[in-house]
CSV table of C-alpha atoms in Angstrom, one decimal:
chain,number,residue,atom,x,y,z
A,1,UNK,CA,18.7,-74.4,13.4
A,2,UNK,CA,19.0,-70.9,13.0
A,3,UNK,CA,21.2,-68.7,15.8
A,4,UNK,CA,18.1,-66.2,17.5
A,5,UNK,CA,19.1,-63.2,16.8
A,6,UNK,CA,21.0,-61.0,18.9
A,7,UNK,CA,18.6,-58.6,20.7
A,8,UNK,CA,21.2,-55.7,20.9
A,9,UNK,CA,19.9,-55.3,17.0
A,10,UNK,CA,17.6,-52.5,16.6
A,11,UNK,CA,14.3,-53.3,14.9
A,12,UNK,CA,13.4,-51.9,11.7
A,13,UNK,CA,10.5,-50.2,12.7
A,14,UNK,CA,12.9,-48.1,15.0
A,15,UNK,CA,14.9,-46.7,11.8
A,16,UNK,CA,13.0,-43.2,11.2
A,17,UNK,CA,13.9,-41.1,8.3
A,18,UNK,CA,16.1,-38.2,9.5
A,19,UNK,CA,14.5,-35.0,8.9
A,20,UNK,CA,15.5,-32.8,6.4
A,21,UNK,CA,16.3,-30.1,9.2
A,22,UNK,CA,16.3,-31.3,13.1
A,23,UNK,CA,13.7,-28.7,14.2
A,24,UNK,CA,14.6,-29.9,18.0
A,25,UNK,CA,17.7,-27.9,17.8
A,26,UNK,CA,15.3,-24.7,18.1
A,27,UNK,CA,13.5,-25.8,21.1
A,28,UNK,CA,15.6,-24.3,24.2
A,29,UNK,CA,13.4,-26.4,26.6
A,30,UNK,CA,14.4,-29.8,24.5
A,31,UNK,CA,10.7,-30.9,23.4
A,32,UNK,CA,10.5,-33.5,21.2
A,33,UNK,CA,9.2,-32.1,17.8
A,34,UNK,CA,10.4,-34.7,15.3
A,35,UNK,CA,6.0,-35.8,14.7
A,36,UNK,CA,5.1,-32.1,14.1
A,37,UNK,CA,4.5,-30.7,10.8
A,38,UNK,CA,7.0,-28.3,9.1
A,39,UNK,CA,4.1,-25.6,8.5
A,40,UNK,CA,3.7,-25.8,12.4
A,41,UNK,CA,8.1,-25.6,12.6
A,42,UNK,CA,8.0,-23.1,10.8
A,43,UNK,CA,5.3,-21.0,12.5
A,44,UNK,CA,7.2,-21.6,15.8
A,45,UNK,CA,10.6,-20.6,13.9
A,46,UNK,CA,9.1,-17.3,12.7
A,47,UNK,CA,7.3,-16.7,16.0
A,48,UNK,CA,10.9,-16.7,17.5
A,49,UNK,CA,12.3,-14.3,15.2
A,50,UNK,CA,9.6,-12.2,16.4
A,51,UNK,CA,10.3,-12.7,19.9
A,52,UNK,CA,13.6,-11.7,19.4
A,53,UNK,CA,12.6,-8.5,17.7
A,54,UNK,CA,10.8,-7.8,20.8
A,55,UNK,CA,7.4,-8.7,20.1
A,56,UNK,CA,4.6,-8.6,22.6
A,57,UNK,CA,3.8,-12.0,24.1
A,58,UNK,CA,0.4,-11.0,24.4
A,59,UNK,CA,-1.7,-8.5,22.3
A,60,UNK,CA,-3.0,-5.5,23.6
A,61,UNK,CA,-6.2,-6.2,25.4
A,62,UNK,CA,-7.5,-2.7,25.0
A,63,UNK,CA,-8.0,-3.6,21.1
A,64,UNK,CA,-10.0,-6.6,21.8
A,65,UNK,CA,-13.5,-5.6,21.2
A,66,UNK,CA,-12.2,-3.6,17.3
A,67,UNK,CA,-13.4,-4.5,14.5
A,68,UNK,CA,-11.5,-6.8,12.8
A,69,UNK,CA,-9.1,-6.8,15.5
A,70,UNK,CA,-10.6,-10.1,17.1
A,71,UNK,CA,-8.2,-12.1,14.4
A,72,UNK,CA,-5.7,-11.3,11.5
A,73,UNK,CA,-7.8,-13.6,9.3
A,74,UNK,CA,-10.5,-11.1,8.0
A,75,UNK,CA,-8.1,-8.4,7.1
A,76,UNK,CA,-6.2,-11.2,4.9
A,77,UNK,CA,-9.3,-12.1,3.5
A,78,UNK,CA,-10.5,-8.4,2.8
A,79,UNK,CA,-6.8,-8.1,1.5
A,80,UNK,CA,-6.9,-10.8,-1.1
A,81,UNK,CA,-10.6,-10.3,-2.1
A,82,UNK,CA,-9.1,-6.9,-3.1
A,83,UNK,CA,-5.8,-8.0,-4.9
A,84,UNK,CA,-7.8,-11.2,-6.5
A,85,UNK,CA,-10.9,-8.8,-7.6
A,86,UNK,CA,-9.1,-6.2,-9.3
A,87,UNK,CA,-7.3,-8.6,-11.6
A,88,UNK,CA,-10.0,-10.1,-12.7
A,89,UNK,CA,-11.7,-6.3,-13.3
A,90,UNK,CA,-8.6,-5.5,-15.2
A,91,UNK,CA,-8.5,-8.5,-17.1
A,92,UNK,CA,-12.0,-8.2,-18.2
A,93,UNK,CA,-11.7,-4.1,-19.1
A,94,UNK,CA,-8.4,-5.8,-21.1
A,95,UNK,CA,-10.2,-7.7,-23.0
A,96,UNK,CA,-12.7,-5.6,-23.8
A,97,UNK,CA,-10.2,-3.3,-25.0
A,98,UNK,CA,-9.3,-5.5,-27.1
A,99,UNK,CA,-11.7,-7.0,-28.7
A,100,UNK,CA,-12.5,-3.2,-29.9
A,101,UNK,CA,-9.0,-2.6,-31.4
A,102,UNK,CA,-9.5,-6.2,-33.4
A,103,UNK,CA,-13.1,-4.7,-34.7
A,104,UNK,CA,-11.5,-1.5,-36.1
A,105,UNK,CA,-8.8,-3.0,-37.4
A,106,UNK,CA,-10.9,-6.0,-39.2
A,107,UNK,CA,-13.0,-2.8,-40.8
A,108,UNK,CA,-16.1,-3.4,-38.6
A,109,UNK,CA,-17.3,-1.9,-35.2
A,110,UNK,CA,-19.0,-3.3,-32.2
A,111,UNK,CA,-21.4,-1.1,-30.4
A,112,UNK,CA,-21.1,-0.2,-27.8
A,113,UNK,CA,-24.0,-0.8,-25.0
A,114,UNK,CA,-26.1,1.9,-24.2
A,115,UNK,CA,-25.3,3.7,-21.2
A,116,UNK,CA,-26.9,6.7,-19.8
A,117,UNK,CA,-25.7,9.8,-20.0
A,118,UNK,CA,-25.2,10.6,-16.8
A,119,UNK,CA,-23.0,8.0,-15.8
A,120,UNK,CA,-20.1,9.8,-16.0
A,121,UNK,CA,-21.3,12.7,-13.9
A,122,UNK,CA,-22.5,10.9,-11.0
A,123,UNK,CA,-18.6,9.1,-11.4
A,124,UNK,CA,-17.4,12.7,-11.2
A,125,UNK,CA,-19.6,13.8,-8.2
A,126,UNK,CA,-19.0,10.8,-6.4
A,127,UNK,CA,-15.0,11.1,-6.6
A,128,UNK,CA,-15.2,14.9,-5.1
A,129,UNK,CA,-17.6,13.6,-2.6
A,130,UNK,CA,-15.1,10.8,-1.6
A,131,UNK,CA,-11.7,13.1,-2.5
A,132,UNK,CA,-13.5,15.6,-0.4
A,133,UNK,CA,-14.1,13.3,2.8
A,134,UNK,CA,-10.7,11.5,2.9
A,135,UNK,CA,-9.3,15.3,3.4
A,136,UNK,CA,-11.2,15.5,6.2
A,137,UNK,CA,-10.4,12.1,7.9
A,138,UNK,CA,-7.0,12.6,6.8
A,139,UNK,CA,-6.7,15.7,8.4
A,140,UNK,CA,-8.6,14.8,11.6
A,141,UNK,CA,-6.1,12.0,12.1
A,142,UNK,CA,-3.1,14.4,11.5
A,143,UNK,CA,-4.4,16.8,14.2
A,144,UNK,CA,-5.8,14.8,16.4
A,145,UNK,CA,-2.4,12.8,16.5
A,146,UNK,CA,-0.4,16.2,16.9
A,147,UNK,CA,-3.1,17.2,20.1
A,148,UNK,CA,-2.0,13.5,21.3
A,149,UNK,CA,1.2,14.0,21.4
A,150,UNK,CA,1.7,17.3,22.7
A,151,UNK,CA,0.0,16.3,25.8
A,152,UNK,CA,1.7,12.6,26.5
A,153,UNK,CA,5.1,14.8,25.7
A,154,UNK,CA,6.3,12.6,23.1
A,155,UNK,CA,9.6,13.4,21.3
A,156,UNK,CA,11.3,12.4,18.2
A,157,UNK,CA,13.6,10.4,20.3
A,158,UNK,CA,12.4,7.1,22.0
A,159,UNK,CA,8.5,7.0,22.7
A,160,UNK,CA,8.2,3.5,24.9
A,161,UNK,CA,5.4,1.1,24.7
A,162,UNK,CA,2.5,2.1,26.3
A,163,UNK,CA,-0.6,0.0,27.1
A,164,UNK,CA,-2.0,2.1,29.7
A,165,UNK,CA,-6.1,2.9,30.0
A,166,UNK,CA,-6.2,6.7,30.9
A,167,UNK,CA,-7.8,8.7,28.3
A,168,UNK,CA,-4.4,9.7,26.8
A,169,UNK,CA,-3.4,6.2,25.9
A,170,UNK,CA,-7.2,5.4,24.7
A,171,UNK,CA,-7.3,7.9,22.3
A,172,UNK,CA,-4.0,7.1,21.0
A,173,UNK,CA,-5.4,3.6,20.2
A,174,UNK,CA,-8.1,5.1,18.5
A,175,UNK,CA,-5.9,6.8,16.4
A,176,UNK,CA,-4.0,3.6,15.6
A,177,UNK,CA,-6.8,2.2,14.7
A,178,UNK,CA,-8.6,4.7,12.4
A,179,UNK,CA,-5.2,5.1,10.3
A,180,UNK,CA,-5.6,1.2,9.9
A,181,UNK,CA,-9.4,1.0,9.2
A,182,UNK,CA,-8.6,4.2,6.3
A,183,UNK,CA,-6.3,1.7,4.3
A,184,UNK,CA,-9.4,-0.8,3.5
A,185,UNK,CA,-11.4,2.8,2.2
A,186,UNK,CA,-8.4,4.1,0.2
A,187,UNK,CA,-9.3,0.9,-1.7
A,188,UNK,CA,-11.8,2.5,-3.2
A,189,UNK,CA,-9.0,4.8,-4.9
A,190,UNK,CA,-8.7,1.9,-7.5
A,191,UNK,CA,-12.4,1.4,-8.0
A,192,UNK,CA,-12.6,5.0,-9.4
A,193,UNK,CA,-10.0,4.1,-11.7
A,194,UNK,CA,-10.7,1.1,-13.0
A,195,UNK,CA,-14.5,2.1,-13.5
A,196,UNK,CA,-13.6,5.0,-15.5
A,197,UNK,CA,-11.4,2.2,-17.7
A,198,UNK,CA,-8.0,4.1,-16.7
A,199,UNK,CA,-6.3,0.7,-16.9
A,200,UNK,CA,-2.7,2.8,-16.7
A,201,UNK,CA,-3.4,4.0,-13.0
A,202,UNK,CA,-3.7,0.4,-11.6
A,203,UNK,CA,-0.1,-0.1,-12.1
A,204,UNK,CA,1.9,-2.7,-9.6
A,205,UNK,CA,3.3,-0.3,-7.6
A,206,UNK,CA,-0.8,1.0,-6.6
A,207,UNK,CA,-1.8,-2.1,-6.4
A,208,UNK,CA,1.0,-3.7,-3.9
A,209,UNK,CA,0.9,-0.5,-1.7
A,210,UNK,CA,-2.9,-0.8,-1.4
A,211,UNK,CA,-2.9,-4.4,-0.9
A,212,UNK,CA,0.4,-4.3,1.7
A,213,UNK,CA,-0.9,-1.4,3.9
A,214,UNK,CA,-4.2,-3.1,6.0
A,215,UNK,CA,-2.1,-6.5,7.0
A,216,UNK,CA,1.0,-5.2,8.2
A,217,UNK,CA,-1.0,-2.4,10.3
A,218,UNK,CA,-2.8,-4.6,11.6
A,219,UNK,CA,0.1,-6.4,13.6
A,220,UNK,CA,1.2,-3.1,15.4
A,221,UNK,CA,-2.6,-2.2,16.4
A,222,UNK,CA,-2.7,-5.7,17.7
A,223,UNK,CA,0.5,-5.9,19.8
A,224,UNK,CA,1.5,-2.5,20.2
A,225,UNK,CA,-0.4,0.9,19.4
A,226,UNK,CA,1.5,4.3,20.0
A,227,UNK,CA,4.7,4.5,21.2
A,228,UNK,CA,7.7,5.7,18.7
A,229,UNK,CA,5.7,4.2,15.4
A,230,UNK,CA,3.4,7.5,16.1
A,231,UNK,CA,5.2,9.1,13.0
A,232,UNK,CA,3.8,6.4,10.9
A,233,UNK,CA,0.4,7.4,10.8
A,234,UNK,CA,1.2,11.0,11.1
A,235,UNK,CA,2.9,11.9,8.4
A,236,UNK,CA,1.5,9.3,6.0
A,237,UNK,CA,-1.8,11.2,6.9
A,238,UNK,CA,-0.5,14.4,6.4
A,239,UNK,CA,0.7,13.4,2.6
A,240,UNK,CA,-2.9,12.0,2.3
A,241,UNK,CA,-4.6,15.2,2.8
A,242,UNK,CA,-2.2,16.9,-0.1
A,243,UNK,CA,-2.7,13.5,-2.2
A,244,UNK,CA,-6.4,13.9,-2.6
A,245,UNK,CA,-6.8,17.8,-2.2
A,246,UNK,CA,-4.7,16.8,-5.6
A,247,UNK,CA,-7.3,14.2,-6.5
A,248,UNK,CA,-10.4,16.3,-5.8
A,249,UNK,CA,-9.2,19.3,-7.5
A,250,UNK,CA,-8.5,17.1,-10.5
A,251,UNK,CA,-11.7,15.9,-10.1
A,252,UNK,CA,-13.5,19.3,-10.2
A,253,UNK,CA,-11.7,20.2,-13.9
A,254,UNK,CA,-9.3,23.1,-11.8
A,255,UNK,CA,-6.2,21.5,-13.3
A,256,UNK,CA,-4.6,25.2,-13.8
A,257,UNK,CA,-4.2,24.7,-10.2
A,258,UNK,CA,-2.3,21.1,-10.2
A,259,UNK,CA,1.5,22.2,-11.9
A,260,UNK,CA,2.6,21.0,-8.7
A,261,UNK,CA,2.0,17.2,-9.5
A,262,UNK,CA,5.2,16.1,-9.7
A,263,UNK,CA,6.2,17.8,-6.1
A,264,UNK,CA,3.6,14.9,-4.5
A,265,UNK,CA,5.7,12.9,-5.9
A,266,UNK,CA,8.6,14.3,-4.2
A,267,UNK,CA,6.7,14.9,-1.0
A,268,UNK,CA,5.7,10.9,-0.9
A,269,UNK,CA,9.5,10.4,-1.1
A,270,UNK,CA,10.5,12.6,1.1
A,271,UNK,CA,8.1,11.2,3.2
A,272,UNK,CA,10.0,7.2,2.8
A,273,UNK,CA,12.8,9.2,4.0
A,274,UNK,CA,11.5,10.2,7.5
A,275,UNK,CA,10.3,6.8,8.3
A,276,UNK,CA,13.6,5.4,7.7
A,277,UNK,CA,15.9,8.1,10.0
A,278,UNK,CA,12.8,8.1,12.6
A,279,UNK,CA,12.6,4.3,13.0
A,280,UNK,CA,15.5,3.3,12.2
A,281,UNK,CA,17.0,5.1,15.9
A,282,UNK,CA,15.8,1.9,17.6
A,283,UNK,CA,18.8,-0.2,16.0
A,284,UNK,CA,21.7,2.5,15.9
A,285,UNK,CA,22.1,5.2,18.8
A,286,UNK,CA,18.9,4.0,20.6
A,287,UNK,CA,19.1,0.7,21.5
A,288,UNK,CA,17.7,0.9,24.7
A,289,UNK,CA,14.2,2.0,23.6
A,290,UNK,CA,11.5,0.1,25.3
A,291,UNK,CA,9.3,-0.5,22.3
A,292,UNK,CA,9.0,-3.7,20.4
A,293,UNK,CA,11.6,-3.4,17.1
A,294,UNK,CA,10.0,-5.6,14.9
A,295,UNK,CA,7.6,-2.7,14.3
A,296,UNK,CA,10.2,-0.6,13.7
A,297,UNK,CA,12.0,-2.9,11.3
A,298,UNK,CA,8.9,-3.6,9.3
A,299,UNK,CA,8.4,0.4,8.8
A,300,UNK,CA,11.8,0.9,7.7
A,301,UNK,CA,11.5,-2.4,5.4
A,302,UNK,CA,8.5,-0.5,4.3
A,303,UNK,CA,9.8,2.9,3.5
A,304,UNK,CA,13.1,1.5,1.4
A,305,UNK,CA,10.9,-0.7,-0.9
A,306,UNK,CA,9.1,2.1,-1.3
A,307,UNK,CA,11.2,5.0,-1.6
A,308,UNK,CA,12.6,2.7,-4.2
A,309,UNK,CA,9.8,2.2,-5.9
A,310,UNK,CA,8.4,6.0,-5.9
A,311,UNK,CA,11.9,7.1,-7.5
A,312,UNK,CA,12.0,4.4,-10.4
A,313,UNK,CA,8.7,6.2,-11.4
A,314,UNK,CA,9.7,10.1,-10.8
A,315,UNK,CA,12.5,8.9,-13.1
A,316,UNK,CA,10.4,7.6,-15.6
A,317,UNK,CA,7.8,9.7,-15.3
A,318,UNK,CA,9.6,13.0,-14.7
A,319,UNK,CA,13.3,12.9,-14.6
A,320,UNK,CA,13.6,11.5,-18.2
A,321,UNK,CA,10.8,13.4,-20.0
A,322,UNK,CA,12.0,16.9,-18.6
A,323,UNK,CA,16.0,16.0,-20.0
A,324,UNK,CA,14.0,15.4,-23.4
A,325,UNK,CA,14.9,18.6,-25.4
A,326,UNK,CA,11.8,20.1,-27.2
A,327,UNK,CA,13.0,18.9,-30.6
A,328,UNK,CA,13.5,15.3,-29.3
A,329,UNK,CA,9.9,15.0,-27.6
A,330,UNK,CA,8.0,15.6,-31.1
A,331,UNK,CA,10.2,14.0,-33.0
A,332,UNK,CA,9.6,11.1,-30.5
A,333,UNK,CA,6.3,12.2,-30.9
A,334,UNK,CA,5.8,11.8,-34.7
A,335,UNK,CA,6.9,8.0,-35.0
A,336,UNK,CA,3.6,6.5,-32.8
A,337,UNK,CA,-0.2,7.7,-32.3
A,338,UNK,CA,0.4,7.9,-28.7
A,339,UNK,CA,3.1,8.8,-26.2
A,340,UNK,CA,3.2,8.1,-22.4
A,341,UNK,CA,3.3,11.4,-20.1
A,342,UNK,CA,0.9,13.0,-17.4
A,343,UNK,CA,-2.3,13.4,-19.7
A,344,UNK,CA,-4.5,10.9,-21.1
A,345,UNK,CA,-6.8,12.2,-24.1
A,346,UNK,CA,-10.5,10.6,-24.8
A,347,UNK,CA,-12.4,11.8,-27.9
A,348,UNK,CA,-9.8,14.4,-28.8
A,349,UNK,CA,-9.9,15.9,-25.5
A,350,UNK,CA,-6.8,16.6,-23.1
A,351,UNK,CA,-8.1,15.4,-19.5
A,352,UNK,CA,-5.8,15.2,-16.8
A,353,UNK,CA,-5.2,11.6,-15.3
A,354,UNK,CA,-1.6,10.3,-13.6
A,355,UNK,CA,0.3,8.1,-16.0
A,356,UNK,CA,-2.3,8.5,-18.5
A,357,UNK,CA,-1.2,8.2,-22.6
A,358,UNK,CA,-1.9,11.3,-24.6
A,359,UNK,CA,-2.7,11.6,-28.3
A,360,UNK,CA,-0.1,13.3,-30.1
A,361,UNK,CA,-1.6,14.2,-32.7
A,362,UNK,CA,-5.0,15.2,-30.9
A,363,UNK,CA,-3.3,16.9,-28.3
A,364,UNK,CA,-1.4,18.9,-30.7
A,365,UNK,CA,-4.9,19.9,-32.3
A,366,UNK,CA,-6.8,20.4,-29.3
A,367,UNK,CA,-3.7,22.2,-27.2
A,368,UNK,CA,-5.6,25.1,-26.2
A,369,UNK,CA,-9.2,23.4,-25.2
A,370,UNK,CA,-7.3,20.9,-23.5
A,371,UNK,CA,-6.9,23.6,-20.1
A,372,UNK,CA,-10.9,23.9,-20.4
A,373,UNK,CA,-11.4,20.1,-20.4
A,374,UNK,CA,-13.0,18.0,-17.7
């Protein structure tokens, strides 16, 4: 007969699979965690780091009855309804595209649908009208923000967290709030674009800032409105009301007015760069500062990507082009149809359109009707 086995053996069943990474290591209260599942780890890792940072445990309760605010879901949603919805607009305007460049060259041509006359102008009338009224919310936010300020004495130095309910502190939610709400309407900057079929403005670097702006906003309305992030909103609304008093001239045909294009440019980046030295006091010579850094991290993360990204395109777009010598450009010009610079040209006239392609050979032609275009 067979010895019984010794019961100091461990059973089989007790031999679990180590984990890849021993999660319990993390818990400072020594829970067990080995049956949860790594997305849940992983929230609780990253809810840590946050915590570190300084985050709020709790949001701010004065936001609660927002729009939108109740939960970060919608605003993800609106987010990558946006990001998903103009690919597939793009893709289809591609296409169409095209499929007209393979007609001509074949020798044939596909009509094109009818489409009233008037479509353009009502496009036109409804990008003053909408040029015209982010001026005005821009600018209300920029002075209403500077009114703000001057009476709860902030300074450039540390502005602590404030979660206070006298009228002050309300309105300085309000304002958090309204900058946040304006990034789902600036939105509509890339359905003017793509429905006029100006492919070349929905570049990546539109795209991610539009899609990046309404998420990450929406944490510091959430947790922690005002306070030392009030130079966020402020100056990014202050370029706004430059950027489309830009846009709405353009709109109207007055592009005499608009040599200063590339100076938005400039101001944009010059703009990165005030974000970074404001915010970035919380982690060098002002430590101390009662106000949750992760904000101020995220802001500065922000503003380098950014400012990085803004002065790969004033290189491209500016920089380059201007150390071009006049001889260079046409005989640049002369080898292709087209040429990228600040134009774009559409029946043989100049209109002016950011990173638009121009005609050479029209816009050499039409040079001096091309100031009285539309």
């Amino acid at each position: 007969m067979m010895p019984a086995a010794s019961s100091s053996l461990p059973s089989p069943r007790l031999h679990r699979r180590r984990p890849f990474i021993d999660c319990r290591r993390w818990q400072p209260d020594g829970r067990d965690v080995t049956n949860r599942s790594p997305s849940h780890e992983l929230i609780d890792l990253f809810g840590k780091m946050l915590e570190e940072l300084g985050l709020p445990a709790t949001p701010d309760p004065r936001v609660e009855g927002y729009p939108l605010m109740g939960s970060f879901w919608p605003t993800a949603g609106i987010t990558l309804a946006y990001v998903v919805g103009v690919w597939l607009w793009r893709e289809h305007l591609n296409r169409k595209r095209n499929l007209s460049r393979k007609s001509t060259t074949n020798g044939y041509t596909v009509p094109k649908a009818a489409q009233p006359a008037q479509r353009y102008d009502l496009v036109k009338i409804l990008m003053i009208i909408y040029n015209i009224a982010m001026v005005i919310y821009s600018g209300f936010l920029v002075i209403e923000t500077l009114i703000m300020i001057s009476r709860a004495g902030y300074t450039l130095g540390c502005v602590p967290l404030d979660r206070g309910t006298g009228e002050l502190s309300i309105r300085l939610v309000n304002i958090g709030y309204l900058f946040y709400f304006s990034k789902f309407i600036e939105m509509l900057d890339t359905v003017f674009f793509l429905w006029r079929g100006k492919l070349d403005q929905v570049t990546f670097l539109h795209v991610f800032h539009h899609a990046a702006m309404p998420p990450s906003i929406w944490w510091g309305v959430k947790y922690a409105p005002g306070g030392i992030v009030f130079m966020f909103p402020l100056a990014n609304s202050f370029v706004h009301v430059i950027m489309y008093t830009y846009y709405g001239l353009a709109a109207m045909g007055a592009y005499r007015f608009l040599w200063w294009k590339k100076y938005l440019t400039v101001l944009q980046m010059v703009q990165f760069v005030i974000f970074l030295l404001h915010q970035s006091q919380v982690f060098t010579y002002n430590r101390d500062c009662d106000y949750p850094k992760v904000f101020p991290a995220a802001i500065c993360f922000y503003a380098a990507v950014f400012l990085v990204l803004f002065g790969n395109f004033y290189v491209k777009a500016y920089w380059k082009r201007e150390r071009l010598s006049k001889a260079d450009w046409d005989a640049a010009a002369k080898k292709t149809s087209s040429v990228t610079t600040n134009g774009h040209v559409s029946n043989g006239v100049l209109k002016h359109h950011q990173n638009g392609v121009v005609n050479s050979a029209a816009a050499t032609s039409h040079s001096k009707d091309s100031k009285k275009a539309v």
